[in-house]
Tab-separated table of N, CA and C in Angstrom:
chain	number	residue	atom	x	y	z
L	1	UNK	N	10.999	-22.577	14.930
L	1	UNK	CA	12.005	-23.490	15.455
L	1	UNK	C	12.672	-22.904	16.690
L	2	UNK	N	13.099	-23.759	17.812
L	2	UNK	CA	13.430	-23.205	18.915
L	2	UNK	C	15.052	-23.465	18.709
L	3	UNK	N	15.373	-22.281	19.430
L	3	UNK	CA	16.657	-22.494	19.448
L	3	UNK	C	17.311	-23.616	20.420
L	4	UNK	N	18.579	-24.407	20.145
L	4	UNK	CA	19.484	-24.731	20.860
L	4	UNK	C	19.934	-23.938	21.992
L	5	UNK	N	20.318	-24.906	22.840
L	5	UNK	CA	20.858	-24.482	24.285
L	5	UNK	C	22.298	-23.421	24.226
L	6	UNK	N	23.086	-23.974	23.046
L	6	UNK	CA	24.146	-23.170	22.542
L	6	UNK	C	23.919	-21.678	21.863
L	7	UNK	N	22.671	-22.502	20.902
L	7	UNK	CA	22.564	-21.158	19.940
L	7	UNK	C	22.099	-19.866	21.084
L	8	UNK	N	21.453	-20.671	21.745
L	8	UNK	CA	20.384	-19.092	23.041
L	8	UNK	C	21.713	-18.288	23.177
L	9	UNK	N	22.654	-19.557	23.804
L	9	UNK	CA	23.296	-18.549	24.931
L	9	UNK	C	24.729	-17.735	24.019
L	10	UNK	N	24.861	-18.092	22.493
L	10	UNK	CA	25.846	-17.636	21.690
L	10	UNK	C	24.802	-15.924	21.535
L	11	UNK	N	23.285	-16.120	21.102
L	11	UNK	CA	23.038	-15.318	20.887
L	11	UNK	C	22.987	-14.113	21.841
L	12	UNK	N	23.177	-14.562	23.527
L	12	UNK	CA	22.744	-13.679	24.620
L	12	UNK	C	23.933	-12.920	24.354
L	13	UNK	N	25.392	-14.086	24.324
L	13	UNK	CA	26.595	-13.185	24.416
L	13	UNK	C	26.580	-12.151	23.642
L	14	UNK	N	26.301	-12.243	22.329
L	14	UNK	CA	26.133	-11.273	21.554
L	14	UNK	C	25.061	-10.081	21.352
L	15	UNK	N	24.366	-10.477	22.064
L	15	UNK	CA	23.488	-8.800	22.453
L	15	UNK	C	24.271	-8.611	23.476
L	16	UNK	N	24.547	-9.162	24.675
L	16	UNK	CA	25.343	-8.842	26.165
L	16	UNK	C	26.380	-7.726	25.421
L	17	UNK	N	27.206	-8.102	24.387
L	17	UNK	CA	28.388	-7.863	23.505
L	17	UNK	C	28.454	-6.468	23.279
L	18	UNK	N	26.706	-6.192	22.498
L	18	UNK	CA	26.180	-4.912	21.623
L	18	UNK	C	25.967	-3.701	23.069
L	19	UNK	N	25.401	-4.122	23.882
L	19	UNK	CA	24.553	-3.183	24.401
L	19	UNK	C	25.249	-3.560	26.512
L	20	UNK	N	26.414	-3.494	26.357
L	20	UNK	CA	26.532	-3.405	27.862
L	20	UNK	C	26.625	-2.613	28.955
L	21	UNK	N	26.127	-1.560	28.607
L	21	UNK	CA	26.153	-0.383	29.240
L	21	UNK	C	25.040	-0.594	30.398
L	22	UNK	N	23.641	-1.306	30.512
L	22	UNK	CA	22.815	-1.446	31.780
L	22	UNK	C	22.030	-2.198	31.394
L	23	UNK	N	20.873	-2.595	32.390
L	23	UNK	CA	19.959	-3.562	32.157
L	23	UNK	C	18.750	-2.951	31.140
L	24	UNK	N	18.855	-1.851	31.370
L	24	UNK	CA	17.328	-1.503	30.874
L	24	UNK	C	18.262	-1.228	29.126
L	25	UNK	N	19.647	-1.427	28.644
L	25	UNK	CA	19.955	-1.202	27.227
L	25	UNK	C	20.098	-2.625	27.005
L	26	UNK	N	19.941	-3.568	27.952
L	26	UNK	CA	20.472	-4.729	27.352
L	26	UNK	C	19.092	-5.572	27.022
L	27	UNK	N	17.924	-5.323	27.728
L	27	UNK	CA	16.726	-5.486	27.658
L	27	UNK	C	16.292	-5.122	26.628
L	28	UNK	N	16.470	-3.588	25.948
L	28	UNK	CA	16.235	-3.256	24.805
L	28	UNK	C	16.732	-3.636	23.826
L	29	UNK	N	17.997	-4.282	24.127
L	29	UNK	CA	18.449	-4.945	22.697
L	29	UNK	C	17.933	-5.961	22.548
L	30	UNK	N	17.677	-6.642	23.755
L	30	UNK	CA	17.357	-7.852	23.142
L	30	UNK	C	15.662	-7.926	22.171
L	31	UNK	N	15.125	-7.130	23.175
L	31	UNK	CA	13.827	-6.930	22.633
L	31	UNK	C	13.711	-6.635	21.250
L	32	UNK	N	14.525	-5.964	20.772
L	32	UNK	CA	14.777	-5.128	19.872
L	32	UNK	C	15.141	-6.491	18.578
L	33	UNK	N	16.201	-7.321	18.860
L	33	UNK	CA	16.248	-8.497	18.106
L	33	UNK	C	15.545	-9.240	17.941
L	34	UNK	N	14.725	-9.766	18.636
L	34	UNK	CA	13.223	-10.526	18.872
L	34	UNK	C	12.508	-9.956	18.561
L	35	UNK	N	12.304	-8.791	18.055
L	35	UNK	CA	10.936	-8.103	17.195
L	35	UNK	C	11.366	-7.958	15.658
L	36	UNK	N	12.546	-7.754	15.660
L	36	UNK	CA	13.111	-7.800	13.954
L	36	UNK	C	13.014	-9.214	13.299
L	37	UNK	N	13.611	-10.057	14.404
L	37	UNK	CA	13.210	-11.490	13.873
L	37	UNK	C	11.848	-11.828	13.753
L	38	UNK	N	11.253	-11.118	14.073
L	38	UNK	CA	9.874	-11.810	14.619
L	38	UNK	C	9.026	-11.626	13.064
L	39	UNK	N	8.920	-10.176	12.882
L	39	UNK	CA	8.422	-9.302	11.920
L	39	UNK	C	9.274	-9.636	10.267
L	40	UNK	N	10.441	-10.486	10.611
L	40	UNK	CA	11.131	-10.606	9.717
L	40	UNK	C	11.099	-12.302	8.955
L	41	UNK	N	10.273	-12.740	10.285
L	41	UNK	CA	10.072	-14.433	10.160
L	41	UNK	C	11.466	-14.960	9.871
L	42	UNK	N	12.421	-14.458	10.919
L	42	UNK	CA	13.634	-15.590	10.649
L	42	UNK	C	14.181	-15.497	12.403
L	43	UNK	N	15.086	-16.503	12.134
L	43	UNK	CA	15.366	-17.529	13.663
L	43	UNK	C	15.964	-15.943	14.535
L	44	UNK	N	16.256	-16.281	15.417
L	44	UNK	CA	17.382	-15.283	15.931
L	44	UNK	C	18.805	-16.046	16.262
L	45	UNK	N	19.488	-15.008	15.695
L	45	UNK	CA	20.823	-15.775	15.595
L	45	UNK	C	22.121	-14.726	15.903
L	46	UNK	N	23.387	-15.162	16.743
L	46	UNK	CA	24.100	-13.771	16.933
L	46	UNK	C	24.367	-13.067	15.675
L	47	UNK	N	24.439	-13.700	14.245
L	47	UNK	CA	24.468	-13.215	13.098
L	47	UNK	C	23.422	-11.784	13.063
L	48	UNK	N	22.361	-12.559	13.165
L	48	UNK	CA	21.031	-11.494	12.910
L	48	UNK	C	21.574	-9.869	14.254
L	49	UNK	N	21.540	-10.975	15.307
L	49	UNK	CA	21.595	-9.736	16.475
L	49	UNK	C	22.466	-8.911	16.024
L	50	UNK	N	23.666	-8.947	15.377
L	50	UNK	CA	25.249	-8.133	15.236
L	50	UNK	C	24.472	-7.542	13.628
L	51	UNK	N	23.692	-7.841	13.191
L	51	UNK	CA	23.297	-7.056	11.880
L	51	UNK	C	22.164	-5.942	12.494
L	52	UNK	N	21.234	-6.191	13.206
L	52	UNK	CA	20.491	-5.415	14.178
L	52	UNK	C	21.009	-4.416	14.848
L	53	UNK	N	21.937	-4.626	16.002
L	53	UNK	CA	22.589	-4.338	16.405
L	53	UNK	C	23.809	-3.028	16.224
L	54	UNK	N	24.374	-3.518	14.999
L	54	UNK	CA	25.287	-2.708	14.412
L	54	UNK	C	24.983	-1.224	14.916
L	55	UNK	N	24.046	-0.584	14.721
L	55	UNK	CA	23.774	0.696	14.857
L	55	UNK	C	23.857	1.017	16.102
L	56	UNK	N	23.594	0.706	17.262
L	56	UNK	CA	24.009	0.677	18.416
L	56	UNK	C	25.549	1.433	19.068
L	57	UNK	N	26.363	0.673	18.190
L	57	UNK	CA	27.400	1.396	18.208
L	57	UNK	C	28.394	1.843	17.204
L	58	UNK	N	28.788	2.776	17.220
L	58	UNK	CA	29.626	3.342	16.039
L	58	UNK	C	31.103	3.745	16.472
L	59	UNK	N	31.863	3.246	16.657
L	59	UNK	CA	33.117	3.743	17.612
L	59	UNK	C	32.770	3.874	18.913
L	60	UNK	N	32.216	2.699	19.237
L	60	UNK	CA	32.398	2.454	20.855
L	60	UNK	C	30.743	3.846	21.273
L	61	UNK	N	30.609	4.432	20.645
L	61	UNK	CA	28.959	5.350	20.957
L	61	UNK	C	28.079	5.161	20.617
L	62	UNK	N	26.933	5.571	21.544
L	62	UNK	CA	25.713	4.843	20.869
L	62	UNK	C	25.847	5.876	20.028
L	63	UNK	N	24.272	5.249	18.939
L	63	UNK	CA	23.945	5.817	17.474
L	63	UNK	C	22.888	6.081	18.110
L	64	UNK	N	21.877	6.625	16.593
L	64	UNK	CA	20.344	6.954	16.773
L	64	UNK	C	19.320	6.034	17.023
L	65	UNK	N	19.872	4.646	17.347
L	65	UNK	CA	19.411	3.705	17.737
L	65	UNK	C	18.312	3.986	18.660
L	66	UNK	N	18.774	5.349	20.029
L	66	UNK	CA	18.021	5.833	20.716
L	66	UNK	C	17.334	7.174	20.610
L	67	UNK	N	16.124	7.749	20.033
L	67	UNK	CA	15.452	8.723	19.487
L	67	UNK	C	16.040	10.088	20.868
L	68	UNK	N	16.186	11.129	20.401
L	68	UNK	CA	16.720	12.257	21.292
L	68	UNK	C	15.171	11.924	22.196
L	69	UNK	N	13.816	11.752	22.131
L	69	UNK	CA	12.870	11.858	22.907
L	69	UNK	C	11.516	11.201	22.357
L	70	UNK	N	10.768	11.342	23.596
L	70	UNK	CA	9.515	10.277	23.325
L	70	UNK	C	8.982	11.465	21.985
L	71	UNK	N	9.023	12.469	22.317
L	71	UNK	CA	8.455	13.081	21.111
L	71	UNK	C	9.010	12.952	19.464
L	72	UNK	N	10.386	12.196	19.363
L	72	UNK	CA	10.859	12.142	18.171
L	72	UNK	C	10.169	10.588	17.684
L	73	UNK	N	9.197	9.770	19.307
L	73	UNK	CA	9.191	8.553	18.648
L	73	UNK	C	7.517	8.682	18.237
L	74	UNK	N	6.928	9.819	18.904
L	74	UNK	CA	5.671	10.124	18.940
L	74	UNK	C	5.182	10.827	16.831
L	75	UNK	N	6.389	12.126	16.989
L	75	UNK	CA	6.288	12.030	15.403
L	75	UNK	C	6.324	11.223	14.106
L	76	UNK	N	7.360	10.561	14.181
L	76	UNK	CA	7.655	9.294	13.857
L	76	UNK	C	6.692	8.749	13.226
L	77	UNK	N	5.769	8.047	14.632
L	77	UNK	CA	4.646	7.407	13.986
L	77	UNK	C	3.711	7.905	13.250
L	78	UNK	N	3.136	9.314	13.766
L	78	UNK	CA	2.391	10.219	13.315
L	78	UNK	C	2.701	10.618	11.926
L	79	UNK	N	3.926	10.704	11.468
L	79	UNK	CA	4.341	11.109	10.312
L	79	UNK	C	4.199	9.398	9.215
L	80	UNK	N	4.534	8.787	9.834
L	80	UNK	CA	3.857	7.368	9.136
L	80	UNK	C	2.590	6.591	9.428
L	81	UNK	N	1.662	7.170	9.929
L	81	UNK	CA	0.489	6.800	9.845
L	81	UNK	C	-0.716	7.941	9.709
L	82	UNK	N	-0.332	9.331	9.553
L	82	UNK	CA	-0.918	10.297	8.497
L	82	UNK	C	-1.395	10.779	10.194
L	83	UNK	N	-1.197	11.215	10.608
L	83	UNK	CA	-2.091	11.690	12.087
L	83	UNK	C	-1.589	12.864	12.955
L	84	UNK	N	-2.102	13.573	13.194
L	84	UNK	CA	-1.497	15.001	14.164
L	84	UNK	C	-0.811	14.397	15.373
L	85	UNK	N	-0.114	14.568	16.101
L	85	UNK	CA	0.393	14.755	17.319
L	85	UNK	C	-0.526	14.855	18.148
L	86	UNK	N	-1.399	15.766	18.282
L	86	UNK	CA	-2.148	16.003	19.187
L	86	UNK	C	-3.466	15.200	19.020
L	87	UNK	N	-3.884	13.927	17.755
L	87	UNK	CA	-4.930	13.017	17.545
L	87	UNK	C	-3.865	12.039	18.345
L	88	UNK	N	-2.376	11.607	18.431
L	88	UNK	CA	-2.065	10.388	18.625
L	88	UNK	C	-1.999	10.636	20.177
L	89	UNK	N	-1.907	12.181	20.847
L	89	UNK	CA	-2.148	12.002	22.394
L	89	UNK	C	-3.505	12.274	22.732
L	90	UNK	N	-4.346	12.275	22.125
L	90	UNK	CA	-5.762	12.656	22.359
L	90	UNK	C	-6.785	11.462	23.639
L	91	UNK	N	-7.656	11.665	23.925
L	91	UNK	CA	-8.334	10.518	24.908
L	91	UNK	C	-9.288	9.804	23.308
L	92	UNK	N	-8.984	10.224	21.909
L	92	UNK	CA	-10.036	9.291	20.723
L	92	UNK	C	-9.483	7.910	21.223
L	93	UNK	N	-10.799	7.380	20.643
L	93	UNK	CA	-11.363	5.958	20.772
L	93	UNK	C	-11.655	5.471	18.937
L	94	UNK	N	-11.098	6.333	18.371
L	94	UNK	CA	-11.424	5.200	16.883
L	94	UNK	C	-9.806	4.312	16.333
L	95	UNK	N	-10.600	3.398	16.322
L	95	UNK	CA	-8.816	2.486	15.802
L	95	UNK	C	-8.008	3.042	15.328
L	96	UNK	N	-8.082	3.749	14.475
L	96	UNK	CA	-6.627	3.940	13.850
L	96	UNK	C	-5.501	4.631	14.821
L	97	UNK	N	-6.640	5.515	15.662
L	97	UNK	CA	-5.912	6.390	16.585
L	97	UNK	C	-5.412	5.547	17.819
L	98	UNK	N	-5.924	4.995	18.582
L	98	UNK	CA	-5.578	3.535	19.304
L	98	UNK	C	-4.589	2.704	19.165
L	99	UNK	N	-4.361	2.289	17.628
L	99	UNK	CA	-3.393	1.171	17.046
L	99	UNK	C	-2.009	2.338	16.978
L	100	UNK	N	-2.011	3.352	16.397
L	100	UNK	CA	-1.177	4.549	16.188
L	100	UNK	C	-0.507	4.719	17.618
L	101	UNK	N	-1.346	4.904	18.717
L	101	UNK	CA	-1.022	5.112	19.830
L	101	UNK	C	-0.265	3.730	20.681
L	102	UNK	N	-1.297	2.991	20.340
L	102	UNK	CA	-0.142	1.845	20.927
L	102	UNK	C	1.443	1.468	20.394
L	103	UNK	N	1.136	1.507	18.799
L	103	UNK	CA	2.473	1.564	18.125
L	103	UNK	C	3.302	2.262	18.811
L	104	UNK	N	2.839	4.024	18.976
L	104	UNK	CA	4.255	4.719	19.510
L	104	UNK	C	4.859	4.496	21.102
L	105	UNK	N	3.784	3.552	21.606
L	105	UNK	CA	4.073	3.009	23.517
L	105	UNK	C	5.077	2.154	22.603
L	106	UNK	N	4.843	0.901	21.689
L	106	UNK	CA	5.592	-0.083	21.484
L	106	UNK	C	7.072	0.312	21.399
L	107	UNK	N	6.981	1.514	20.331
L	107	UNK	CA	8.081	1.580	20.037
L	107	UNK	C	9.346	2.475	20.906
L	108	UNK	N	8.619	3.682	21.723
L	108	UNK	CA	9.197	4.217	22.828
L	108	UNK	C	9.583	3.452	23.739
L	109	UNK	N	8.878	2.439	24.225
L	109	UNK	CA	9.641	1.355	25.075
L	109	UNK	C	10.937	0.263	24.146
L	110	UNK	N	10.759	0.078	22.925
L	110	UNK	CA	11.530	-0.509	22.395
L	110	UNK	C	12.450	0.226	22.357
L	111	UNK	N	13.051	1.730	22.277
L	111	UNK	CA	14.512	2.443	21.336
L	111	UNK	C	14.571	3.007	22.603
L	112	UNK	N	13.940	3.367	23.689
L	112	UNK	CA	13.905	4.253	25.030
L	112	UNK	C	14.390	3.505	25.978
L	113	UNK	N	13.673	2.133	26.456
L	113	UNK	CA	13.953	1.708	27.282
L	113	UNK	C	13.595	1.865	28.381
L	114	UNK	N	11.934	3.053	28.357
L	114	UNK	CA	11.536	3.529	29.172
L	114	UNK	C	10.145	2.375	30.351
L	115	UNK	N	10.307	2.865	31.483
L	115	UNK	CA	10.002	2.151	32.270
L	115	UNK	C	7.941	2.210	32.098
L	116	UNK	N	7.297	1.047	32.614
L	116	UNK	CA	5.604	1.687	32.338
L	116	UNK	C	5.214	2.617	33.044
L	117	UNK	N	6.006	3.384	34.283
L	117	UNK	CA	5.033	4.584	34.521
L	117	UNK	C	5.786	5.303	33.882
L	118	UNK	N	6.866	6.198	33.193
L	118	UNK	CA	7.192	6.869	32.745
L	118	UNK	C	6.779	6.749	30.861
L	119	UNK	N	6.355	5.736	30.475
L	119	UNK	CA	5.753	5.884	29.089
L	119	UNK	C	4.188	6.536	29.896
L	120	UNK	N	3.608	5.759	30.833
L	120	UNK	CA	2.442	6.656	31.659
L	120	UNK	C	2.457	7.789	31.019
L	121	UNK	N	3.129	8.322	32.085
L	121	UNK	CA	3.693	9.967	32.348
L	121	UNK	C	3.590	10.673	30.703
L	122	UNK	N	4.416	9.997	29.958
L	122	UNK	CA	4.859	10.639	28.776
L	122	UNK	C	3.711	10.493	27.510
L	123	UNK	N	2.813	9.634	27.437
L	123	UNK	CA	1.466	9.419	26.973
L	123	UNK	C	0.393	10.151	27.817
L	124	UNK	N	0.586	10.565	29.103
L	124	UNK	CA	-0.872	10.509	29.490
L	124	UNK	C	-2.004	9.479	29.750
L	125	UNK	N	-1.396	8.358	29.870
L	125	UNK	CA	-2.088	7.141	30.113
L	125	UNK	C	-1.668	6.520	31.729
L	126	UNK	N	-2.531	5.590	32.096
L	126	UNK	CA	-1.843	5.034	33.270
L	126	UNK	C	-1.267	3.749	32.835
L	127	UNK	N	-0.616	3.019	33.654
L	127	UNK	CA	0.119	1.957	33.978
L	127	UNK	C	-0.237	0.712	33.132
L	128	UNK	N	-1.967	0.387	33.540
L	128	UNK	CA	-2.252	-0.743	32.509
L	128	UNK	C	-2.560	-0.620	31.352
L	129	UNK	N	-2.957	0.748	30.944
L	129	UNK	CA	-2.897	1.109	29.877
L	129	UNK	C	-2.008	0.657	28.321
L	130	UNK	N	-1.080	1.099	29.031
L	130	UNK	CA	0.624	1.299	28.517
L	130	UNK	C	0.767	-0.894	28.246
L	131	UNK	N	0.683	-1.161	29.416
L	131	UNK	CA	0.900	-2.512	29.299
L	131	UNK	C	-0.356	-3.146	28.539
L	132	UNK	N	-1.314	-2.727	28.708
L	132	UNK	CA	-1.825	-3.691	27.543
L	132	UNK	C	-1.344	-3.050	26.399
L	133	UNK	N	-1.367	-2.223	25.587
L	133	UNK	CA	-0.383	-1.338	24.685
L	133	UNK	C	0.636	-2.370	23.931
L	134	UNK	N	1.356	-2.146	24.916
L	134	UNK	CA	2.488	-3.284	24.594
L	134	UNK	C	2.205	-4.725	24.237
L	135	UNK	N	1.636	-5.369	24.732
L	135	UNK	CA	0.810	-6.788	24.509
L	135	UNK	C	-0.073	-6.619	23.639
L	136	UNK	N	-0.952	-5.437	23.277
L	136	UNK	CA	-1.199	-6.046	21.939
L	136	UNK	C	-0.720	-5.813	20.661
L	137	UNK	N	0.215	-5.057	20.744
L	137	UNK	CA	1.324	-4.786	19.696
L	137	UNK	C	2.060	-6.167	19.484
L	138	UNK	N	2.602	-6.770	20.667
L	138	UNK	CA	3.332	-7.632	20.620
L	138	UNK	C	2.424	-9.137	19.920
L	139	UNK	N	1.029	-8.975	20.266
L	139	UNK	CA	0.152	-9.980	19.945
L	139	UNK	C	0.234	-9.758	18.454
L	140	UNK	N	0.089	-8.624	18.028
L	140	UNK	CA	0.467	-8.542	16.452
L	140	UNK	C	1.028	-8.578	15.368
L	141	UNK	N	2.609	-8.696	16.347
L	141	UNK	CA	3.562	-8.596	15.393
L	141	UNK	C	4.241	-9.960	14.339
L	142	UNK	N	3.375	-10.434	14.106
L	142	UNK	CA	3.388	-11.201	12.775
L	142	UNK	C	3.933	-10.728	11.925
L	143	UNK	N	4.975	-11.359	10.979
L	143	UNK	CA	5.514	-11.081	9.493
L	143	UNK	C	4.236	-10.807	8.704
L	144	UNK	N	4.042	-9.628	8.297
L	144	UNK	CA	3.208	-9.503	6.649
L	144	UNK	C	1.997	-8.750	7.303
L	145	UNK	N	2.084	-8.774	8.610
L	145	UNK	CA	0.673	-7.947	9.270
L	145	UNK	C	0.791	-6.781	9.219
L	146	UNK	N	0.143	-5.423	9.168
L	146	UNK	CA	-0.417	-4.391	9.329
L	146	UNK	C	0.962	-3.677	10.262
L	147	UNK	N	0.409	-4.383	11.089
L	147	UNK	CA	1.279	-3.678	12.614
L	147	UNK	C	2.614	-3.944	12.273
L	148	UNK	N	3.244	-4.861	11.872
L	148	UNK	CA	4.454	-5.212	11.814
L	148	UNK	C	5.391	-4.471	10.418
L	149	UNK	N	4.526	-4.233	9.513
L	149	UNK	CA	4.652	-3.462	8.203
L	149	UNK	C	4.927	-1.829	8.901
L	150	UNK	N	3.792	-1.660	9.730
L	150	UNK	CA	4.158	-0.139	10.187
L	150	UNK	C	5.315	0.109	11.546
L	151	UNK	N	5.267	-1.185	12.279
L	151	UNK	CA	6.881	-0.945	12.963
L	151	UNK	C	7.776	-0.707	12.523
L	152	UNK	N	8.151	-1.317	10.912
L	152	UNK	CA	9.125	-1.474	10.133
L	152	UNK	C	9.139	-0.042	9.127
L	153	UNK	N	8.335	0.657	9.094
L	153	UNK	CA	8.503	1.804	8.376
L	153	UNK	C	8.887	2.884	9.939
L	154	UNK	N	8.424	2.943	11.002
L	154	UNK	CA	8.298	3.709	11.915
L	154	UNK	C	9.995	3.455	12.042
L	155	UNK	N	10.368	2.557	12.430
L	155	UNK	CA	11.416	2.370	12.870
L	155	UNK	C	12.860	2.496	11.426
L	156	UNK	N	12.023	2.544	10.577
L	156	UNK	CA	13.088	3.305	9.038
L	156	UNK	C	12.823	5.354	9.542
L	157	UNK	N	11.789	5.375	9.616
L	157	UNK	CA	11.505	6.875	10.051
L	157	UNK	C	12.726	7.016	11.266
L	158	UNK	N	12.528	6.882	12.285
L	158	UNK	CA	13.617	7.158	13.130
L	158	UNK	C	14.987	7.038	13.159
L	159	UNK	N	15.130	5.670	12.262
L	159	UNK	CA	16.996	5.385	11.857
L	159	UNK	C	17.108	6.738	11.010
L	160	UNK	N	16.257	6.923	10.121
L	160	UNK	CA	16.667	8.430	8.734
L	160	UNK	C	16.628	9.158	9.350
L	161	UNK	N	16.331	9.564	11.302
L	161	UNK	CA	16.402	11.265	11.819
L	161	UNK	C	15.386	11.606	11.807
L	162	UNK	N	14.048	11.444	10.826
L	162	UNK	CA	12.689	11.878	10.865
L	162	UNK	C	13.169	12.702	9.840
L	163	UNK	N	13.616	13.044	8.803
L	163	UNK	CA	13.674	13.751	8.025
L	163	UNK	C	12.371	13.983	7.242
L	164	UNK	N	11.361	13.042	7.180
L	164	UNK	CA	10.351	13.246	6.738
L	164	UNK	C	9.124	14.098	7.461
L	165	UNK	N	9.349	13.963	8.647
L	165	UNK	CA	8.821	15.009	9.826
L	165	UNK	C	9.196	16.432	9.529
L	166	UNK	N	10.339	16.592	9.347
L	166	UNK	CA	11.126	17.912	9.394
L	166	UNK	C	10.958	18.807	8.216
L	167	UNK	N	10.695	18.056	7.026
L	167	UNK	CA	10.177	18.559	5.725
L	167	UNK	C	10.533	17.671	4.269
């Protein structure tokens, strides 16, 4: 269902609300609400965004919303999809390692906010790389799918600190 002309722009205010510090945090929030809804199969609503959201800020500071580094978003995945660090930056070509790898572009651009040559840079990949990456993550993220099941644990891994990384 598409939203109303009201509901859009109640919901913009309210990411605008969460995350006004720049374009590239306000981009991420929003993104960030539109993938929870998405994966969550429900509308987006400023309700949802301010439940999303919440973590964002805690007394006016951000939270862990944003991973200290691409490497905390790189473990992360690795630690939830059973894989070395050095298989998820590797040049392999077998799916799991691929889907793993795109996951952690998805999600470094989602909590980072990082730009496509600097996920580049920080993968070892080039430019279109990274962007198809992103698109087909995004092509996937269906409620109840694979990909969307493991965003949703990746992204529980990083809210907990990675404690499961750490020991």
């Amino acid at each position: 269902p598409e939203l109303s002309h009201e509901d859009a722009a109640a919901l913009l205010r309210e990411i605008a609300a969460c995350a006004p510090a720049n374009v590239r945090r306000l981009e991420g929030a929003l993104t960030r609400v539109i993938a929870f809804a998405s994966v969550m199969g429900l509308p987006p609503t400023p309700e949802l965004a301010r439940q999303v959201l919440a973590s964002l800020s805690e007394a006016g500071e951000p939270s862990r919303i944003r991973p200290e580094s691409v490497e905390a978003v790189q473990e992360a995945v690795c630690a939830v999809l059973h894989l070395s660090r050095d298989e998820l930056l590797s040049g392999g070509r077998k799916p799991a390692v691929v889907r793993a790898r795109q996951l952690a572009i998805y999600v470094a651009r989602l909590r980072l906010s990082l730009s496509l040559n600097e996920l580049a840079r920080a993968f070892g990949r080039d430019r279109a790389t990274v962007l198809h990456s992103l698109r087909a993550i995004e092509r996937d993220l269906s409620p109840g799918t694979p990909t969307a099941d493991a965003l949703q644990r990746v992204q529980h891994e990083l809210d907990r600190g990675g404690e499961a990384v750490r020991g």
